[in-house]
Each structure stands twice: as C-alpha cells, then as structure tokens.
PDB file of C-alpha atoms in Angstrom:
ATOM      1  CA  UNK A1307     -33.171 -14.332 115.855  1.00 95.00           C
ATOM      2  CA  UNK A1308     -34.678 -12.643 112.606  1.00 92.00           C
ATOM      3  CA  UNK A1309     -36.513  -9.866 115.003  1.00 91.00           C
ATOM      4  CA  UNK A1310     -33.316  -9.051 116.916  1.00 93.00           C
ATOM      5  CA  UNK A1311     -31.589  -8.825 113.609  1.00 92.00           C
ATOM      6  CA  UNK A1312     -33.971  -6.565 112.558  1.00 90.00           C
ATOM      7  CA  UNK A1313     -33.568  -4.232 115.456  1.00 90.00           C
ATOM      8  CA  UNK A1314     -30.173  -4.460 114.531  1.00 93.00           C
ATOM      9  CA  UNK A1315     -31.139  -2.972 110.720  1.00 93.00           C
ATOM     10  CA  UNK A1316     -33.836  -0.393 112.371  1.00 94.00           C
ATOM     11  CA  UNK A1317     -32.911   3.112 111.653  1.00 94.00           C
ATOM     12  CA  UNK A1318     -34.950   5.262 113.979  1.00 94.00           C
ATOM     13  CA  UNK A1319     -37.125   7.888 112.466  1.00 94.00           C
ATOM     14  CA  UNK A1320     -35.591  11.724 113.461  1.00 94.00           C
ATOM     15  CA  UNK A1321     -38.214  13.813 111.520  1.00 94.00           C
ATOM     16  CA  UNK A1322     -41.284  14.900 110.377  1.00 94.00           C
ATOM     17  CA  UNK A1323     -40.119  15.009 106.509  1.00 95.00           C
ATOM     18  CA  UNK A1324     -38.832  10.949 106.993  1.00 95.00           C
ATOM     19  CA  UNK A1325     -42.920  10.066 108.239  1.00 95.00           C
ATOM     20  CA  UNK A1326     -44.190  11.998 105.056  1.00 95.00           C
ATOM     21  CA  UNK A1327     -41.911  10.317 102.831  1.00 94.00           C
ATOM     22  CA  UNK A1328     -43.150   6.531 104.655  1.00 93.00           C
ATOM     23  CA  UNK A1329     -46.851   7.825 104.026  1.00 94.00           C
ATOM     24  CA  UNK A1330     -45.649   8.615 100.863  1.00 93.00           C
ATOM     25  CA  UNK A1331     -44.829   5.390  99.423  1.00 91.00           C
ATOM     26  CA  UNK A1332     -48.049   3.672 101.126  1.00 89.00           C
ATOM     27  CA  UNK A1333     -50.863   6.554  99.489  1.00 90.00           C
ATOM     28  CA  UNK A1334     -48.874   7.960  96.341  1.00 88.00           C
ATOM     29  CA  UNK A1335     -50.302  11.125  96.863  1.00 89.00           C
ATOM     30  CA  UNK A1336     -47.936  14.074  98.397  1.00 92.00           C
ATOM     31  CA  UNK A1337     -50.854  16.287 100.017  1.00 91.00           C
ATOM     32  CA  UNK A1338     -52.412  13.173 101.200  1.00 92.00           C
ATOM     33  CA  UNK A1339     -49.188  12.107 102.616  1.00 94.00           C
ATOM     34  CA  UNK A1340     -47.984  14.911 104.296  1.00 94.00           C
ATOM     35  CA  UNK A1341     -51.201  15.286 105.957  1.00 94.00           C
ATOM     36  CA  UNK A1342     -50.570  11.869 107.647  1.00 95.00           C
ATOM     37  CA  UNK A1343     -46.683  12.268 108.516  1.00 95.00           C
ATOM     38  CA  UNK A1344     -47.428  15.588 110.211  1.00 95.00           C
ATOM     39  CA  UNK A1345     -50.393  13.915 112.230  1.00 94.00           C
ATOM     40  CA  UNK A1346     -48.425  11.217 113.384  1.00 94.00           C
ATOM     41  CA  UNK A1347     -46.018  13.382 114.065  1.00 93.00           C
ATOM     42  CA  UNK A1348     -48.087  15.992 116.179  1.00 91.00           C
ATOM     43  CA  UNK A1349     -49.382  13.625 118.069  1.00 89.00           C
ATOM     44  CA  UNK A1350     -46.353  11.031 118.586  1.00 89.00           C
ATOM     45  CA  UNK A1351     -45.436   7.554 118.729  1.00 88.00           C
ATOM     46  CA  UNK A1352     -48.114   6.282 120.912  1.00 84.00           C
ATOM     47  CA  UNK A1353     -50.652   8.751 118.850  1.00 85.00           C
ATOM     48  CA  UNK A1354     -53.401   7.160 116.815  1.00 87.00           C
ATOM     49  CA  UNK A1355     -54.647   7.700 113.579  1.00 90.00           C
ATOM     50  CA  UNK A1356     -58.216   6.820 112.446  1.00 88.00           C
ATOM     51  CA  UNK A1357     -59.532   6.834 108.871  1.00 89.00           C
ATOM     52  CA  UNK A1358     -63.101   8.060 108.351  1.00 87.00           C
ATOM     53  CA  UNK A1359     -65.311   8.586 105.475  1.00 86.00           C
ATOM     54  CA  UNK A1360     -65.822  12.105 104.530  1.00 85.00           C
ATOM     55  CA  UNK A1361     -68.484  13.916 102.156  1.00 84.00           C
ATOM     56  CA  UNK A1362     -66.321  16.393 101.481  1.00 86.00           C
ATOM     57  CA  UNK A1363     -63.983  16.622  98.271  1.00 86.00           C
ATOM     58  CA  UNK A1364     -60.824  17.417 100.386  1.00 88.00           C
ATOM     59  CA  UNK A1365     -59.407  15.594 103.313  1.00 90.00           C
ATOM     60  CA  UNK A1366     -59.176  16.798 106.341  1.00 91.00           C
ATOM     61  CA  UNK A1367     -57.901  16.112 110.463  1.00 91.00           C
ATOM     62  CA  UNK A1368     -59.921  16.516 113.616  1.00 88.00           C
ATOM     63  CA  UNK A1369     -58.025  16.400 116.782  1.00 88.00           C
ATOM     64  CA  UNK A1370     -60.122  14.230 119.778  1.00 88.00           C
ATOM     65  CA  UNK A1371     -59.170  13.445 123.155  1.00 90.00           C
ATOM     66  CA  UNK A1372     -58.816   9.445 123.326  1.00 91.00           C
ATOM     67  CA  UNK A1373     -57.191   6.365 123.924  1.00 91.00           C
ATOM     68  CA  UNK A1374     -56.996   2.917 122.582  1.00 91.00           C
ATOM     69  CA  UNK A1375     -56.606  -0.390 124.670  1.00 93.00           C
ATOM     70  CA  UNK A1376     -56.511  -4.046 124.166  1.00 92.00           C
ATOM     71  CA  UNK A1377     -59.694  -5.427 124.336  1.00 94.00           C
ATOM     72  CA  UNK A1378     -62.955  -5.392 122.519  1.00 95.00           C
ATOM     73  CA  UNK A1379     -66.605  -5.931 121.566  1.00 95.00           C
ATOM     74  CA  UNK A1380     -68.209  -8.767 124.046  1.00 94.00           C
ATOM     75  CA  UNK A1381     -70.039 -10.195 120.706  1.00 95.00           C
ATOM     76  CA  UNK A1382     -69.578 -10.012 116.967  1.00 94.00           C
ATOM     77  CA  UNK A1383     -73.330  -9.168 116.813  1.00 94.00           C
ATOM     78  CA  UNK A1384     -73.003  -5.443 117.587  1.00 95.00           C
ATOM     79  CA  UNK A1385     -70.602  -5.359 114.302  1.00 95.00           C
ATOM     80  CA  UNK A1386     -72.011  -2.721 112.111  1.00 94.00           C
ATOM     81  CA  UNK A1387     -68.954  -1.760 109.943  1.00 91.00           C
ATOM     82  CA  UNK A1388     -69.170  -5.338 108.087  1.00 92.00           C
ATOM     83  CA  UNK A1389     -66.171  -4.596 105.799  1.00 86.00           C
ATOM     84  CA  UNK A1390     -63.909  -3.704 108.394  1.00 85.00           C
ATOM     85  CA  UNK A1391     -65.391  -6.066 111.371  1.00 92.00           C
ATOM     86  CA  UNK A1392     -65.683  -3.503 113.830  1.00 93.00           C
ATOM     87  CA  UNK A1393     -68.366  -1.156 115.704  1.00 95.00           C
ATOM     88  CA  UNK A1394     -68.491   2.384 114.863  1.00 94.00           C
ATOM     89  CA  UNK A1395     -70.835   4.725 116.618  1.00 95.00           C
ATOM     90  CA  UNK A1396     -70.839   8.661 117.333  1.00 93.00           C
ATOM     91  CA  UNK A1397     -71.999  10.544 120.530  1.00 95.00           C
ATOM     92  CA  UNK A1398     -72.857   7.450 122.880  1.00 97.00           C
ATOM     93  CA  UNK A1399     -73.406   7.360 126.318  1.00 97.00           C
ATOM     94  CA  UNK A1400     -70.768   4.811 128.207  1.00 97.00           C
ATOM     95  CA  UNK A1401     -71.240   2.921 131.407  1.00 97.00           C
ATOM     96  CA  UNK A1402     -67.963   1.966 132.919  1.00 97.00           C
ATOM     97  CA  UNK A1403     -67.228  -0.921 135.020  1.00 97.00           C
ATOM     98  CA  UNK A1404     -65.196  -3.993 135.724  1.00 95.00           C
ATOM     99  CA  UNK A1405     -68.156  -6.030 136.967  1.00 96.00           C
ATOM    100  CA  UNK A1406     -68.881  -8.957 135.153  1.00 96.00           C
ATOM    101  CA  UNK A1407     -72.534  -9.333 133.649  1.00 97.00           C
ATOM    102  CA  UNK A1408     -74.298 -12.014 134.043  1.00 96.00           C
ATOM    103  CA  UNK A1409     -77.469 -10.172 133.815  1.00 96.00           C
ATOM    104  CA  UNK A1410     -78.108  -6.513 133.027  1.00 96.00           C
ATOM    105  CA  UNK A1411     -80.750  -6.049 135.547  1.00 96.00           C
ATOM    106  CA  UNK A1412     -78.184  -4.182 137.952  1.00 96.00           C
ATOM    107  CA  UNK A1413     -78.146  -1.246 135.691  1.00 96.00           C
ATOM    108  CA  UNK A1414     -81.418  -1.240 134.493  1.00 95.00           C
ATOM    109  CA  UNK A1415     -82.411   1.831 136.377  1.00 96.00           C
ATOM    110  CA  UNK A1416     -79.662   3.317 134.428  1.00 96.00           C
ATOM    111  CA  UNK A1417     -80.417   2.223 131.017  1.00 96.00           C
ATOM    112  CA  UNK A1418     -84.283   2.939 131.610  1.00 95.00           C
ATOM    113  CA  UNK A1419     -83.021   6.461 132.870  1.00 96.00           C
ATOM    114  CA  UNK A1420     -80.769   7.078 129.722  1.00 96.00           C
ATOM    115  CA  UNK A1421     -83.804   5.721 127.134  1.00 95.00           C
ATOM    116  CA  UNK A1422     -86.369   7.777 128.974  1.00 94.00           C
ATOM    117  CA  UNK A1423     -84.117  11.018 128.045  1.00 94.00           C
ATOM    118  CA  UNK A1424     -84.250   9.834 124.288  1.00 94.00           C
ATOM    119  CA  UNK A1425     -80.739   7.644 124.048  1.00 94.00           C
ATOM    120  CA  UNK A1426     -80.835   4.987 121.761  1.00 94.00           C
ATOM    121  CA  UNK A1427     -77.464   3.823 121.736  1.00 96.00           C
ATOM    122  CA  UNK A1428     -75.169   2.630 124.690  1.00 97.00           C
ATOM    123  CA  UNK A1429     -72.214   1.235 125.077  1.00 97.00           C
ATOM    124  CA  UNK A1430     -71.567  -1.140 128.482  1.00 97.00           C
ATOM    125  CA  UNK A1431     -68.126  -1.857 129.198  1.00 97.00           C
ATOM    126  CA  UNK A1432     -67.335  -4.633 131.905  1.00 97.00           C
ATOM    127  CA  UNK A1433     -64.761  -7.297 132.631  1.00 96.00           C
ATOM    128  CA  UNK A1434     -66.609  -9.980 131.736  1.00 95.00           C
ATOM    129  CA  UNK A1435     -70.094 -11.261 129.884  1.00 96.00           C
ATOM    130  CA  UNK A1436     -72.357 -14.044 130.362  1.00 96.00           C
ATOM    131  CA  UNK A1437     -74.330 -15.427 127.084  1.00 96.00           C
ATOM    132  CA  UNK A1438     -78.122 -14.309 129.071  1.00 97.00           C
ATOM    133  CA  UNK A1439     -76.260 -10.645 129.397  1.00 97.00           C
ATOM    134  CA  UNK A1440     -75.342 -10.737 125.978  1.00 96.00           C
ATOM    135  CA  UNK A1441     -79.101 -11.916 124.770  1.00 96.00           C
ATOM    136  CA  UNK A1442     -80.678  -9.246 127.095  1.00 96.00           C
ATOM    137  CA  UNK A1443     -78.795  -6.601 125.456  1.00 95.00           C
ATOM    138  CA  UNK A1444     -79.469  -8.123 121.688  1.00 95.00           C
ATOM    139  CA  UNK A1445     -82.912  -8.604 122.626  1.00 94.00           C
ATOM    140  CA  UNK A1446     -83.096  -4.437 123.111  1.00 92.00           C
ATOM    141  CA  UNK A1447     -81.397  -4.354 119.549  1.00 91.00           C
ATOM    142  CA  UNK A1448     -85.080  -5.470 118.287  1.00 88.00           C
ATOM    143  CA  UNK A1449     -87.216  -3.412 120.685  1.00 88.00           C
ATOM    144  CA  UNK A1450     -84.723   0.043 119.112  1.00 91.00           C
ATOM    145  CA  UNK A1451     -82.960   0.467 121.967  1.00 93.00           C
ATOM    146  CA  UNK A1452     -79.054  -0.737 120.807  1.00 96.00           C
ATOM    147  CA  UNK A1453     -76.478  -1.803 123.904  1.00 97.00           C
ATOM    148  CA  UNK A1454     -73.238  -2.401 122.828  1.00 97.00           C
ATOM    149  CA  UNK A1455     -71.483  -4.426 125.433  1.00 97.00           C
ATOM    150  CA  UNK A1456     -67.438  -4.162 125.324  1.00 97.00           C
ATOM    151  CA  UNK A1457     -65.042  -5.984 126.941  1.00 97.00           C
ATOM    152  CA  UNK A1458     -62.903  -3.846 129.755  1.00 96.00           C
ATOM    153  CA  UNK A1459     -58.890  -3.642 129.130  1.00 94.00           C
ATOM    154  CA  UNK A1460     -57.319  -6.772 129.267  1.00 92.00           C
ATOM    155  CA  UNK A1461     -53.831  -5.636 130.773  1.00 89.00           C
ATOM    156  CA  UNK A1462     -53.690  -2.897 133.552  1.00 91.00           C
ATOM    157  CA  UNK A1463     -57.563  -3.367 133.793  1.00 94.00           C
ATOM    158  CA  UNK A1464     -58.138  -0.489 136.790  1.00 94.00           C
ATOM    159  CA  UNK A1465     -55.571   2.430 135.810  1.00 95.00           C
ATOM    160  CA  UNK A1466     -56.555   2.281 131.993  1.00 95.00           C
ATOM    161  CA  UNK A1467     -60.079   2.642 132.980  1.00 96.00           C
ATOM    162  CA  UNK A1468     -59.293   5.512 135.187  1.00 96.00           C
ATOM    163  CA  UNK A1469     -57.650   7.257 131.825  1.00 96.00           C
ATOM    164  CA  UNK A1470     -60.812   6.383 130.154  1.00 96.00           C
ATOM    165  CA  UNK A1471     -62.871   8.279 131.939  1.00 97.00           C
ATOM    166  CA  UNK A1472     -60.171  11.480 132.231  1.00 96.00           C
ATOM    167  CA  UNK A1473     -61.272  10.825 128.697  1.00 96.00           C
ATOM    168  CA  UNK A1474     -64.626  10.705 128.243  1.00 96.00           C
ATOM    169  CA  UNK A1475     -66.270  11.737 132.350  1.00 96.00           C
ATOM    170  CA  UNK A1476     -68.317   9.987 134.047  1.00 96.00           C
ATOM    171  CA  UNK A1477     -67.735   6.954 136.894  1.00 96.00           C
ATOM    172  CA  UNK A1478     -65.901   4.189 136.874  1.00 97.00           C
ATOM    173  CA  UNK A1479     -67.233   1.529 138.805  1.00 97.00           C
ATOM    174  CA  UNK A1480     -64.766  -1.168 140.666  1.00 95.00           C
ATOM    175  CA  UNK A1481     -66.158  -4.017 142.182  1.00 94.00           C
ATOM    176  CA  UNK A1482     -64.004  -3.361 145.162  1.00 92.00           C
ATOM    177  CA  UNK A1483     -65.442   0.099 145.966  1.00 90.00           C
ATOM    178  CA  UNK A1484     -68.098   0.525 144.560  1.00 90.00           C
ATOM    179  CA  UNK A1485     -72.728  -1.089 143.954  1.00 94.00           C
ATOM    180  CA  UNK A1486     -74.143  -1.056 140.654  1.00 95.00           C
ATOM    181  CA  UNK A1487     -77.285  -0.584 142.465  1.00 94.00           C
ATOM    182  CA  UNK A1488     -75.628   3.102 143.768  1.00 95.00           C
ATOM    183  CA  UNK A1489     -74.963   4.500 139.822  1.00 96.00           C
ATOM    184  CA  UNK A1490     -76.993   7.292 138.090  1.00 96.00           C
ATOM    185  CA  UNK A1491     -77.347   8.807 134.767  1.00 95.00           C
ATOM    186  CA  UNK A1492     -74.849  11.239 136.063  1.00 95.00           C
ATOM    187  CA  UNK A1493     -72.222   8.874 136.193  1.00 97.00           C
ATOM    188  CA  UNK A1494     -72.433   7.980 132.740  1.00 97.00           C
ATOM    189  CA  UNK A1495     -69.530   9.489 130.910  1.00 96.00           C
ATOM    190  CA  UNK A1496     -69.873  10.519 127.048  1.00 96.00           C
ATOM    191  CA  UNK A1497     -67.510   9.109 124.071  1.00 96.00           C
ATOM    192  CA  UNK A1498     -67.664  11.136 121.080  1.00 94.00           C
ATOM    193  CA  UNK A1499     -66.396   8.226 118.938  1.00 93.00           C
ATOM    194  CA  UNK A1500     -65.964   4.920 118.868  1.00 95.00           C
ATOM    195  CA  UNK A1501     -64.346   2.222 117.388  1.00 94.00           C
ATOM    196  CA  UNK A1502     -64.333  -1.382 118.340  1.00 95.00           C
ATOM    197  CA  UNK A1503     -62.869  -4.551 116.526  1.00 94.00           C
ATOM    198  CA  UNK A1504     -62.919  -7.765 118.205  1.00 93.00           C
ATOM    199  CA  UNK A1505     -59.683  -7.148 120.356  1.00 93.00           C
ATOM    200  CA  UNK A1506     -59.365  -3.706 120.366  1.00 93.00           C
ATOM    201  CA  UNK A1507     -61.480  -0.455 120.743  1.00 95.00           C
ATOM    202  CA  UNK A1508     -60.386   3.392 120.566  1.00 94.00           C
ATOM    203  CA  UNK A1509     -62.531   5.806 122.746  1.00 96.00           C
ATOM    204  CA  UNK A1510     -62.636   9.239 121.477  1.00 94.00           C
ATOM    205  CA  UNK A1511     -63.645  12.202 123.532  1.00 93.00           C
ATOM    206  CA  UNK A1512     -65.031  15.864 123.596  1.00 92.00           C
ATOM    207  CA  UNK A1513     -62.659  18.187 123.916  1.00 88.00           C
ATOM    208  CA  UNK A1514     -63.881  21.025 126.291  1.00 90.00           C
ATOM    209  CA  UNK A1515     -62.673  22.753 129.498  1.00 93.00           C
ATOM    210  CA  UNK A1516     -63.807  19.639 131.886  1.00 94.00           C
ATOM    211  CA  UNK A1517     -62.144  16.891 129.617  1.00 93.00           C
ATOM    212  CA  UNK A1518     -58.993  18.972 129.556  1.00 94.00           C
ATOM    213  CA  UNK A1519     -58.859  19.505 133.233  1.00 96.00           C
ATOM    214  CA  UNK A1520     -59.459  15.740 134.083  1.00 96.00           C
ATOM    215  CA  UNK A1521     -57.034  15.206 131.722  1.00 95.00           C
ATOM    216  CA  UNK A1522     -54.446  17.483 132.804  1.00 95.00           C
ATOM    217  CA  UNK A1523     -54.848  15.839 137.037  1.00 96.00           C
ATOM    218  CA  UNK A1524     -54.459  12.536 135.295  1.00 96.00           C
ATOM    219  CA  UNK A1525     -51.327  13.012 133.917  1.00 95.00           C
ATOM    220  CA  UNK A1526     -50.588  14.697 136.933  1.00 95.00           C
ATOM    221  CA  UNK A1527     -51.291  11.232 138.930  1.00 95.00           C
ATOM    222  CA  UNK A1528     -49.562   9.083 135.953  1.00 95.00           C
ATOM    223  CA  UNK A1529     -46.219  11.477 135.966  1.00 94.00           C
ATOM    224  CA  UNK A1530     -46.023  11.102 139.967  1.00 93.00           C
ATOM    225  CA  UNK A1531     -46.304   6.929 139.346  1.00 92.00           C
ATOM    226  CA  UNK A1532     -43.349   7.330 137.200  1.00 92.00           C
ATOM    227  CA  UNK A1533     -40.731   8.975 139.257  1.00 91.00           C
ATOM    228  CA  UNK A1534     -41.124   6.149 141.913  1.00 86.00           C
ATOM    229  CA  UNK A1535     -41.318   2.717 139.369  1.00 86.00           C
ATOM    230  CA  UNK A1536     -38.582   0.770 139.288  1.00 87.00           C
ATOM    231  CA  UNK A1537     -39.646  -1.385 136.570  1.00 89.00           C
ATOM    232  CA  UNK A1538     -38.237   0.003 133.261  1.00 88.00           C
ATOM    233  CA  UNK A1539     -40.866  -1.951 131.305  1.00 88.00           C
ATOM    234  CA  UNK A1540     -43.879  -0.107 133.546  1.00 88.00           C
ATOM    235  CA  UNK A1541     -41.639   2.917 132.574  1.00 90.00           C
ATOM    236  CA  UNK A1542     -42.548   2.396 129.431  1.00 87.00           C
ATOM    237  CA  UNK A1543     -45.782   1.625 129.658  1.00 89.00           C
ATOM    238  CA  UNK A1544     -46.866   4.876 131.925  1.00 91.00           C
ATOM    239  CA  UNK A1545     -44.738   7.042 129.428  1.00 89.00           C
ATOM    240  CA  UNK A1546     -46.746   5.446 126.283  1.00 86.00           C
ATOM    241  CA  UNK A1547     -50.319   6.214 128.330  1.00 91.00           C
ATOM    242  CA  UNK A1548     -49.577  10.021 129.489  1.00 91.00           C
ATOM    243  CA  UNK A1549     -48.099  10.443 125.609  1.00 87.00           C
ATOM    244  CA  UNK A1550     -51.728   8.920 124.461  1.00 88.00           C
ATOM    245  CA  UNK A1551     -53.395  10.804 127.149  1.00 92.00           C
ATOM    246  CA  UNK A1552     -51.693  14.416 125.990  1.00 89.00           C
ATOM    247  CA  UNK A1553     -52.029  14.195 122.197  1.00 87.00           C
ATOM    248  CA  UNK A1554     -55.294  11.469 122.108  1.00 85.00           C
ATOM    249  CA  UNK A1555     -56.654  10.514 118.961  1.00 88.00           C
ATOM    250  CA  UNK A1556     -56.834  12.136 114.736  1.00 90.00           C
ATOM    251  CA  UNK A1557     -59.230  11.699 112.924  1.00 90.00           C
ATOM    252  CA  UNK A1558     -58.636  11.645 108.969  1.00 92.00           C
ATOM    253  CA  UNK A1559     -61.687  12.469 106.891  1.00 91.00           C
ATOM    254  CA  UNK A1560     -61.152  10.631 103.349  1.00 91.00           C
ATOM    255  CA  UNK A1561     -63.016  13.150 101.112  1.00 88.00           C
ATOM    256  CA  UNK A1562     -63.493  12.232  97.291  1.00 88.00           C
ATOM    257  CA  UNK A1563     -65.576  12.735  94.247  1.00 88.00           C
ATOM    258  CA  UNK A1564     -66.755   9.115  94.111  1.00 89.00           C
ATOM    259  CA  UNK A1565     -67.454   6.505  96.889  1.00 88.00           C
ATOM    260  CA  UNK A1566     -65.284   4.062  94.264  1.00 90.00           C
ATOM    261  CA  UNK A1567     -62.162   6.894  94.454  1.00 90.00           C
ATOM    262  CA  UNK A1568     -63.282   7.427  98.279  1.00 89.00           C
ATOM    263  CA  UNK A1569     -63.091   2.938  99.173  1.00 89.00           C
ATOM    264  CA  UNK A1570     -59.447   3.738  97.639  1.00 90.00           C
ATOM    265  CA  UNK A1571     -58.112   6.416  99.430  1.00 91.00           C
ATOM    266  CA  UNK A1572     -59.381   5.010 102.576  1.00 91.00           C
ATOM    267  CA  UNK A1573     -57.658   1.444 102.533  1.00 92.00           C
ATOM    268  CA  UNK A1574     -54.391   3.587 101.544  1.00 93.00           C
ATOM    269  CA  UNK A1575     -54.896   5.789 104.227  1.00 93.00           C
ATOM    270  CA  UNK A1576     -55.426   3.036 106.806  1.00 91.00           C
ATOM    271  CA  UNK A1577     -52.328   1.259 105.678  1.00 93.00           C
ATOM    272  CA  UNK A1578     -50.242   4.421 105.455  1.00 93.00           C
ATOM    273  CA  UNK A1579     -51.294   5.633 109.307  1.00 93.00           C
ATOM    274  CA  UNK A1580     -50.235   1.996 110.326  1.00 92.00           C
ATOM    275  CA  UNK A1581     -46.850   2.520 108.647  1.00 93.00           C
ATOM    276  CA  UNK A1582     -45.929   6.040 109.527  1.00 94.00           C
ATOM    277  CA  UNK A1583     -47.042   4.951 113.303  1.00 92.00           C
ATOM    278  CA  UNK A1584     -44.879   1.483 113.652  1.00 93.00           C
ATOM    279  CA  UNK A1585     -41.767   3.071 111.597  1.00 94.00           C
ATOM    280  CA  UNK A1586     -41.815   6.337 114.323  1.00 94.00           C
ATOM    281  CA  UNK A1587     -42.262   3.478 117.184  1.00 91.00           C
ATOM    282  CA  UNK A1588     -39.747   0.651 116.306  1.00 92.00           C
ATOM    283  CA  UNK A1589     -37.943   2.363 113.140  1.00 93.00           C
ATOM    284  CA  UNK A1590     -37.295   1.333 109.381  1.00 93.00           C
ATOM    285  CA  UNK A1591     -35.546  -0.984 107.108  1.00 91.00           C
ATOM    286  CA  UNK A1592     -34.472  -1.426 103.695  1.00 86.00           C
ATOM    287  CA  UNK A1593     -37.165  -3.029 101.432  1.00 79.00           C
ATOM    288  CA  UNK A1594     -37.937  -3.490  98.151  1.00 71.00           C
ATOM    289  CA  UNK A1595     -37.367  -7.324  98.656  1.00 75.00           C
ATOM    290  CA  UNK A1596     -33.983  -6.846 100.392  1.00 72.00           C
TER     291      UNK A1596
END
C-alpha cells in the first residue's frame, strides 16, 4: 500500500535542469552536480553511471559501450575493491558461456593460449560453478595467472549474453549449439572495464568501428523482437536493453587534491548517480521528513 501511494506522490522528472538540481542536493557542489545530471541525462533512464578514482585535480566523464545485468562474481575471493566488495579490473580478456564448470579443463587450451600471449587476467563467465572449478581457478591466483569466474545473467540468461558480446566481441558459447572443446583465442571477446559485486556486474566496452557495428545489428534484432511482443512487461524490458545498448555506460573520474578530499567526493558521487538515475526512472517525492 505505502509503494502504490508513493507512485501516487511521484512527480516524473521532465528535464535535464530537475537531475542537476537531485545531484545537487546529494554532492553540494554545482560543477560536480551538473556534470552528473547531464550524464544521466545523455545517456537515459536505463544509463549507468560509475564512479572511479581519478589522479587528476578535475573531474571528468568517459563514455564506454556497456551493460549491466543481474548476476555476479562466482566467489567473494576474486574481491579486490575491499571497501566497496566488488571486482574491478581494466582491459581483460572474457570467455563467454552458459556452461556450468565443474572443472576448467574444457577451456584449458584457451586459457593456456591467452597466458602464452602474456594475459594475466581473465574473466570466465558461466551459468553455474562447482567448488573444484572455483579452487582450480584460485589455485592460478598463486601461480600469477588471476581467473575471475562470474556468474552468467540470472534472468533472460541467452539474449543478455548475446548483448554482451555486441558489447565487448567475441563468442558466446550455448550449451545447445555449441563444444567448449571447439573455442579459440579468437573467440574471446575484450571488456575494457569491469565491475562486479556479488549480484551484479557492469561490462564496459571499447568503443571502435566493430563494437559500434555489432552494436548497431543488435539493436537491429532487439527493435524487430519488439514490434511482435505482446507482453507489455517484455516491452519494457527490450526497450530498457536497446536504451542500455545505445547510450552504454559513464564513467566519472573523481579527481582531487587529496585521497582524504578524493574518498569524499567519491561516496557523494556514488550516492548522487544512484539518485539522479532512480528519480529519472520511477520519479520524485517530497522529503525533508515529509
């Protein structure tokens, strides 16, 4: 009852200037602010915004293809951001697959292939993961060779894969088409960044001429599903992935003078990006204890 009465409240956000002035009251800073409500609202709703330490003195925005789904890291191990519970990693090779591991040895042709040409650093994704899969790939951890095994998407398992690798290239293997035994280093796609907490992970991409073009077919394929679904919830859902799919992820570098002023900004940031993005999703009400 309280929830529909708050939908009841909701006033729906209309523009850009209303998202700066919800950043606003999270950061108390107006550049800092209207950097956020104009991200959010460049890159819509269903956009995400990611904090990230910067060096620099000023903040800044990076555009990145990407997505975000609702799953995440098989093991807490593979944690390396202990603060905020969650893996971070740059440039990583990604195998893609919705086989469930009981063992790595199906891939390691692929994994021996990968270290061989000097990567250090992979991230696995699968449906599923036994505890010997999970040891094999922390017993790497100790040899210098880190596998990061991540859970597949929960809901919608095969089609948000599929926008994962318009994302990022590669293969995605399905256990209804397709051998482990049959992949190559060439069907390894390539995540510029990533981000996984224990039941979610964002995927961010390179942007270049292929990742725009596997992009663009994808939405293609998604826009051609939506015409013909009846279901106004899938509706929904399809229009909330080709939104993600078009505008992918930001990036805002927290830059400061100290890392104590730096810590700071970046909580405010983080709690400002997840304001700006549920008030342009669901709306706003009065607060201030009302």
């Amino acid at each position: 009852e309280v929830v529909e009465k708050l939908k009841e409240m909701a006033k729906s956000v209309e523009s850009k200037e209303e998202l700066i002035n919800i950043a606003k009251v999270a950061v108390e800073d107006d550049e800092l602010s209207k950097l956020i409500g104009e991200t959010q609202w460049e890159i819509g709703a269903d956009g995400v915004i990611i904090p990230e330490d910067s060096n620099d003195l000023k903040d800044s925005v990076e555009m990145v293809n990407g997505i975000m789904f609702d799953n995440g890291f098989g093991t807490s191990a593979i944690i390396n951001n202990l603060e905020k519970q969650r893996l971070e990693i740059d440039d990583v090779p990604v195998i893609l697959t919705n086989f469930t591991f009981d063992t790595i040895l199906p891939v390691k042709h692929v994994l021996d292939a990968l270290i061989k040409d000097g990567k250090r650093d992979i991230v696995m994704v699968a449906r599923g993961w036994a505890l010997k899969a999970i040891k094999e790939c922390m017993m790497n951890h100790e040899k210098g060779v880190k596998l990061y095994p991540v859970n597949a998407p929960y809901i919608n398992q095969n089609e948000i894969m599929k926008d994962l690798v318009a994302v990022i290239g590669g293969k995605y293997f399905n256990t209804e088409d397709s051998s482990l035994e049959t992949m190559t280093i060439h069907d390894v796609g390539w995540a510029k960044k990533v981000f996984c907490e224990r039941f979610s992970a964002k995927f961010g991409g390179y942007k270049d001429e292929h990742a725009e073009t596997r992009i663009f077919h994808r939405v293609a394929e998604l826009k051609k599903t939506l015409e013909g679904e009846q279901s106004i919830f899938m509706q929904k859902t399809l229009q909330q992935r080709i939104s993600q799919l078009k505008n992918g992820l930001a990036i805002i570098k927290v830059g400061a003078m100290t890392d104590t002023d730096r810590k700071y900004k970046f909580d405010k940031v983080e709690d400002a990006s997840n304001s700006v993005r549920s008030a342009f999703q669901e709306g706003t009400v009065r607060g201030a204890g009302l």
